Coordinates of C-alpha atoms in Angstrom, one line a residue:
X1186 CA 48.6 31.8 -14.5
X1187 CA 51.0 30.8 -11.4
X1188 CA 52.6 33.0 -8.9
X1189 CA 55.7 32.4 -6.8
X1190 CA 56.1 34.9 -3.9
X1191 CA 56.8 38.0 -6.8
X1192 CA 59.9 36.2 -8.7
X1193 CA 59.0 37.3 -12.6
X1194 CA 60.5 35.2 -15.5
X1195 CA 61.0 36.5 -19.0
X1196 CA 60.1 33.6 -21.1
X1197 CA 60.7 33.9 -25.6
X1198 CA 58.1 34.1 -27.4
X1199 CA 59.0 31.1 -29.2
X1200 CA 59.7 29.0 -26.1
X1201 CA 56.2 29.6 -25.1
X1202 CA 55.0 28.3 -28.6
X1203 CA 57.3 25.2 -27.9
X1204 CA 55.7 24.5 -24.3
X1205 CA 52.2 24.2 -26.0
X1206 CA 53.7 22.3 -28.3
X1207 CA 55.3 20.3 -26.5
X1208 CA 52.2 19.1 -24.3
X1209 CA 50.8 18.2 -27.1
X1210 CA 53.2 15.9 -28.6
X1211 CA 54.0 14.3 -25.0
X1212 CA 50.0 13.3 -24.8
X1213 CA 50.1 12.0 -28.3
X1214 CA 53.4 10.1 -27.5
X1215 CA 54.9 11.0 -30.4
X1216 CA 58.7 11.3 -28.9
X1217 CA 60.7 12.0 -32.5
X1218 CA 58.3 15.8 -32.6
X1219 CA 59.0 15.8 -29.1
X1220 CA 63.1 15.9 -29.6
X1221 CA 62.8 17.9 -32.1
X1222 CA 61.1 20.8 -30.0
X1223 CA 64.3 20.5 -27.7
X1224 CA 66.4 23.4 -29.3
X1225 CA 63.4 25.3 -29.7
X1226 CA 62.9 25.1 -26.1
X1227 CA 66.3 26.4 -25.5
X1228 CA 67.4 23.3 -23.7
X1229 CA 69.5 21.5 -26.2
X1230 CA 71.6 23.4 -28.7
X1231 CA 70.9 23.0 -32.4
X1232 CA 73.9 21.3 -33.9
X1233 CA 73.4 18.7 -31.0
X1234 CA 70.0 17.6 -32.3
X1235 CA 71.8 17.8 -36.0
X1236 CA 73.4 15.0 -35.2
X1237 CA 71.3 11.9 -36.3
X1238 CA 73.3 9.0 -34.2
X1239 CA 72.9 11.9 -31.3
X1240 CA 68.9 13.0 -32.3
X1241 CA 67.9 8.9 -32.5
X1242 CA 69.8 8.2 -29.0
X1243 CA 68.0 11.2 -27.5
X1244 CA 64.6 10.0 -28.7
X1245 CA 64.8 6.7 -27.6
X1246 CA 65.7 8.2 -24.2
X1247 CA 62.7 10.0 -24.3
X1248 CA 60.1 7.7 -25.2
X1249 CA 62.2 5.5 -22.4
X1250 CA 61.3 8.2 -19.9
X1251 CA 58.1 9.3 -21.0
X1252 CA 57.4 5.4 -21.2
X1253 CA 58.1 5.5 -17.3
X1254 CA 56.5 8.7 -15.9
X1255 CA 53.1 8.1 -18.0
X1256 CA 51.6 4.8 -17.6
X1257 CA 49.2 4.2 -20.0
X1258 CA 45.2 5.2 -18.8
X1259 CA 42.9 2.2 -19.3
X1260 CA 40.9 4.3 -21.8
X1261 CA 43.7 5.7 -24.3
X1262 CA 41.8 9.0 -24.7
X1263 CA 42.0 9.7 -21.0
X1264 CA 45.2 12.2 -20.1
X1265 CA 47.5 10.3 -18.5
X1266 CA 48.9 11.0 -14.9
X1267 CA 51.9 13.1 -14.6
X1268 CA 54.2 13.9 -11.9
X1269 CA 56.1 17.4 -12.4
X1270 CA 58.8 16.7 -10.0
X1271 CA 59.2 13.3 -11.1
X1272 CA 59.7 14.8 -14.6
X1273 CA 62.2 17.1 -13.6
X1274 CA 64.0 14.3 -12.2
X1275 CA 64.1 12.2 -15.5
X1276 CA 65.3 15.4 -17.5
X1277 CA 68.0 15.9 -15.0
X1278 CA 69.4 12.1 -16.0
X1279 CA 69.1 12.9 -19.4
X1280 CA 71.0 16.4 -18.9
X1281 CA 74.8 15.2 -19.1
X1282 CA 74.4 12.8 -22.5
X1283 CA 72.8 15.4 -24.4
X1284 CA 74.4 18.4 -23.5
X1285 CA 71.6 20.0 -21.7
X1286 CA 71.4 23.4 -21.1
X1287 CA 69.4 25.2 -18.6
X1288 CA 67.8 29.0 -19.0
X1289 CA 66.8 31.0 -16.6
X1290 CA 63.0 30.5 -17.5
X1291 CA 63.1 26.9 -16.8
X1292 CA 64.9 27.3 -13.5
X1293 CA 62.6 29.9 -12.1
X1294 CA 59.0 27.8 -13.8
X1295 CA 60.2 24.6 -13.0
X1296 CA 60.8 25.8 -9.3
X1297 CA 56.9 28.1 -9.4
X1298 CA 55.5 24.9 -10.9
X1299 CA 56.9 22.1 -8.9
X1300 CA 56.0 24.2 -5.9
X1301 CA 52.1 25.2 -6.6
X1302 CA 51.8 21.5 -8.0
X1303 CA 52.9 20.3 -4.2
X1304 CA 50.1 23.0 -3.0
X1305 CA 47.7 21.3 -5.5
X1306 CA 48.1 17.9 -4.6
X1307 CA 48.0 18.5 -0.4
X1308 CA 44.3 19.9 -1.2
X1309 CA 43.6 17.7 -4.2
X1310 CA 45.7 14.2 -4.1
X1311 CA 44.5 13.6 -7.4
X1312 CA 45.4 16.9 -9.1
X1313 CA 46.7 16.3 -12.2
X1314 CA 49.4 18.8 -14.0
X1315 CA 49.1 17.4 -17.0
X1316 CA 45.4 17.8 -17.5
X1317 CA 45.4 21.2 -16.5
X1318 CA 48.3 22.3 -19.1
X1319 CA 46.8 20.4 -21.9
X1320 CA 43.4 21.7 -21.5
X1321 CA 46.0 24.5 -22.2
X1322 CA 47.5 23.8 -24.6
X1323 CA 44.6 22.3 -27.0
X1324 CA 42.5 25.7 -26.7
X1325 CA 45.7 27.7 -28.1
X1326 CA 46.5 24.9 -30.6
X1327 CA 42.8 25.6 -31.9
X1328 CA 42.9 29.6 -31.6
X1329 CA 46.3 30.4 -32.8
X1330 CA 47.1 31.3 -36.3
X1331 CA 51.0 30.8 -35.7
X1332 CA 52.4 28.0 -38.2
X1333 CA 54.3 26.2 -35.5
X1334 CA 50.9 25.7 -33.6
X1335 CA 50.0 24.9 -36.6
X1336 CA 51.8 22.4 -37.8
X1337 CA 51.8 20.9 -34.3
X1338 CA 48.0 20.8 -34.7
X1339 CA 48.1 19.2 -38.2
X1340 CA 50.8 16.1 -36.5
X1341 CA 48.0 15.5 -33.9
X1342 CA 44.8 14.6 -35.7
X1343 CA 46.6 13.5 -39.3
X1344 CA 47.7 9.9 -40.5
X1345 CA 51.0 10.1 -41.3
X1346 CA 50.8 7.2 -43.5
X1347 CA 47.7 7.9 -45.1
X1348 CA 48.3 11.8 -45.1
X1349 CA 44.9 12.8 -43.7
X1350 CA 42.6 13.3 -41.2
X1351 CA 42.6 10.6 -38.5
X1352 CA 38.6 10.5 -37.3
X1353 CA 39.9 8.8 -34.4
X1354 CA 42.6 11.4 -33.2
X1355 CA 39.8 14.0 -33.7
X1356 CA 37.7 12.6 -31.8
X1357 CA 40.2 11.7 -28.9
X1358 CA 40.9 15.6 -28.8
X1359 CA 37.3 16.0 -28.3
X1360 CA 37.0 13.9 -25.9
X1361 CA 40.2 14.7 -23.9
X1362 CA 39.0 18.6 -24.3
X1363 CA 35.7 18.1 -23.1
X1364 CA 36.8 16.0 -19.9
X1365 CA 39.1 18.5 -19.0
X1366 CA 36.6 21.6 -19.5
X1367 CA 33.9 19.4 -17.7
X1368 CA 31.5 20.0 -20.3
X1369 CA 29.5 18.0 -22.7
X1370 CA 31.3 16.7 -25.9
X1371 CA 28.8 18.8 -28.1
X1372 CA 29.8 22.0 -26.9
X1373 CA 33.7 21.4 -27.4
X1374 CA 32.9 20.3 -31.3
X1375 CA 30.5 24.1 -31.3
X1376 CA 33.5 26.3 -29.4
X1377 CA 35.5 24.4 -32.3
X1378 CA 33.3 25.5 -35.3
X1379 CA 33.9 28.6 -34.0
X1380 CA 37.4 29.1 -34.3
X1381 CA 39.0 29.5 -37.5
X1382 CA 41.1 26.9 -37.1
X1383 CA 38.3 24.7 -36.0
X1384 CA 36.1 25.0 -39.6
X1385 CA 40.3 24.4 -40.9
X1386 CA 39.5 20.7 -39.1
X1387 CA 35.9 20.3 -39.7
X1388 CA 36.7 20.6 -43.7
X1389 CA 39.2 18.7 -43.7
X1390 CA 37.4 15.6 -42.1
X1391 CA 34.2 16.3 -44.3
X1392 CA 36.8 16.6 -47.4
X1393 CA 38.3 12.7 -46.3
X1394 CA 34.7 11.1 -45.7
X1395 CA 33.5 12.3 -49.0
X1396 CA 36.8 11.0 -50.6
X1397 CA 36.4 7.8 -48.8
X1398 CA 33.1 7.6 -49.4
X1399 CA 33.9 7.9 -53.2
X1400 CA 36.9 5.5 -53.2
X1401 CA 34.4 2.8 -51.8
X1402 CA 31.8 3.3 -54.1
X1403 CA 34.6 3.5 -56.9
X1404 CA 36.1 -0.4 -55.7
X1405 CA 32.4 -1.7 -55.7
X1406 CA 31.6 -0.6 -59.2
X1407 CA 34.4 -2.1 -60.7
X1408 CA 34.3 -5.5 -58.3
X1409 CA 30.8 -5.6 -60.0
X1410 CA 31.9 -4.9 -63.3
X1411 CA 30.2 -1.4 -63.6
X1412 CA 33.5 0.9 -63.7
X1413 CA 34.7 2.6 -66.6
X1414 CA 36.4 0.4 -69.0
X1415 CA 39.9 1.5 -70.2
X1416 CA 40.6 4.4 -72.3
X1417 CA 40.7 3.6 -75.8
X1418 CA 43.0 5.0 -78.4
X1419 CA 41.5 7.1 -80.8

């Protein structure tokens, strides 16, 4: 919740779906989701990302910037520092290549946030935006049943190569989710369980480890000359 002296902004259901969203990916660092979420977020129009000489240019740009305004934390599960003024700065250089175009929510947050984020940081230098908004952000990606959030939720803790749970992502998140709560790691993987979507995770990792498990055990027996032999012709 933020105020700003009474000023009220109307902000699209699915815009508000894409900020989550867009957290998320920006953590992650994966900058092709990232551009994608741009017309969703009402910034770039459609046909613009349709492009795919324009969409590659735009993602390099990103992952340029993002590259730039988030150094990478010593541990990579720690949330990395961000400035918000600084990344209003970047977007504005990125504004006249890709044909940016600014709503009124983003004026009138951008101004509330830039200015409680200066407030922050003169009590707190090391306040953190992005910590705060994530924390965010992973608590509605585990709550809400909207397919965006998702599928958003799904691009975070899966290997795209291997098309599964990544143990590792999972338990980055809990990690990440637990440092920003200020709680013990336990309780983040119980609040979890809780959730529908939660149990959706938990299965799916118990559901890789026992097909792991069995894929090992498979490559031993035949290594040792155990397996099943082929199938015969009757």
């Amino acid at each position: 919740v933020y105020l700003d002296f009474g000023l009220v902004s109307d902000v699209p259901i699915g815009v508000r779906e894409g900020l989550v969203r867009a957290v998320a990916y920006l953590v992650a660092r994966d900058y092709d989701a990232l551009a994608n979420l741009f017309s969703d977020l009402l910034l770039i129009p459609k046909e613009v990302l349709e492009d795919e000489e324009t969409k590659e240019a735009f993602t390099a740009a990103l992952a340029v910037a993002a590259d730039e305004l988030l150094p990478s934390p010593d541990d990579p599960t720690d949330i990395p520092e961000l400035k918000f003024d600084r990344l209003i700065d970047s977007l504005a250089g990125l504004a006249p290549r890709f044909e940016f175009t600014l709503p009124p929510y983003f004026l009138n947050n951008a101004r509330a946030i830039g200015t409680l984020e200066g407030m922050a940081r003169s009590a707190d230098p090391s306040f953190n935006v992005l910590a705060v908004v994530y924390g965010f952000a992973v608590q509605t990606l585990l709550t809400s049943e909207s397919m965006a959030l998702v599928g958003t939720l799904k691009d975070i803790t899966y290997n795209k190569d291997k098309q599964r749970l990544d143990i590792e992502k999972v338990r980055a998140l809990v990690k990440q989710a637990a440092s920003i709560a200020g709680v013990k790691r336990r309780q983040i993987v119980w609040d979890v369980v809780r959730k529908r979507q939660g149990r959706r995770i938990i299965r799916g990792m118990v559901k890789d480890a026992v097909a792991s498990k069995t894929a090992r055990m498979t490559r031993t027996l035949y290594r040792q000359g155990e397996g099943p032999g082929p199938v015969q012709p009757e």
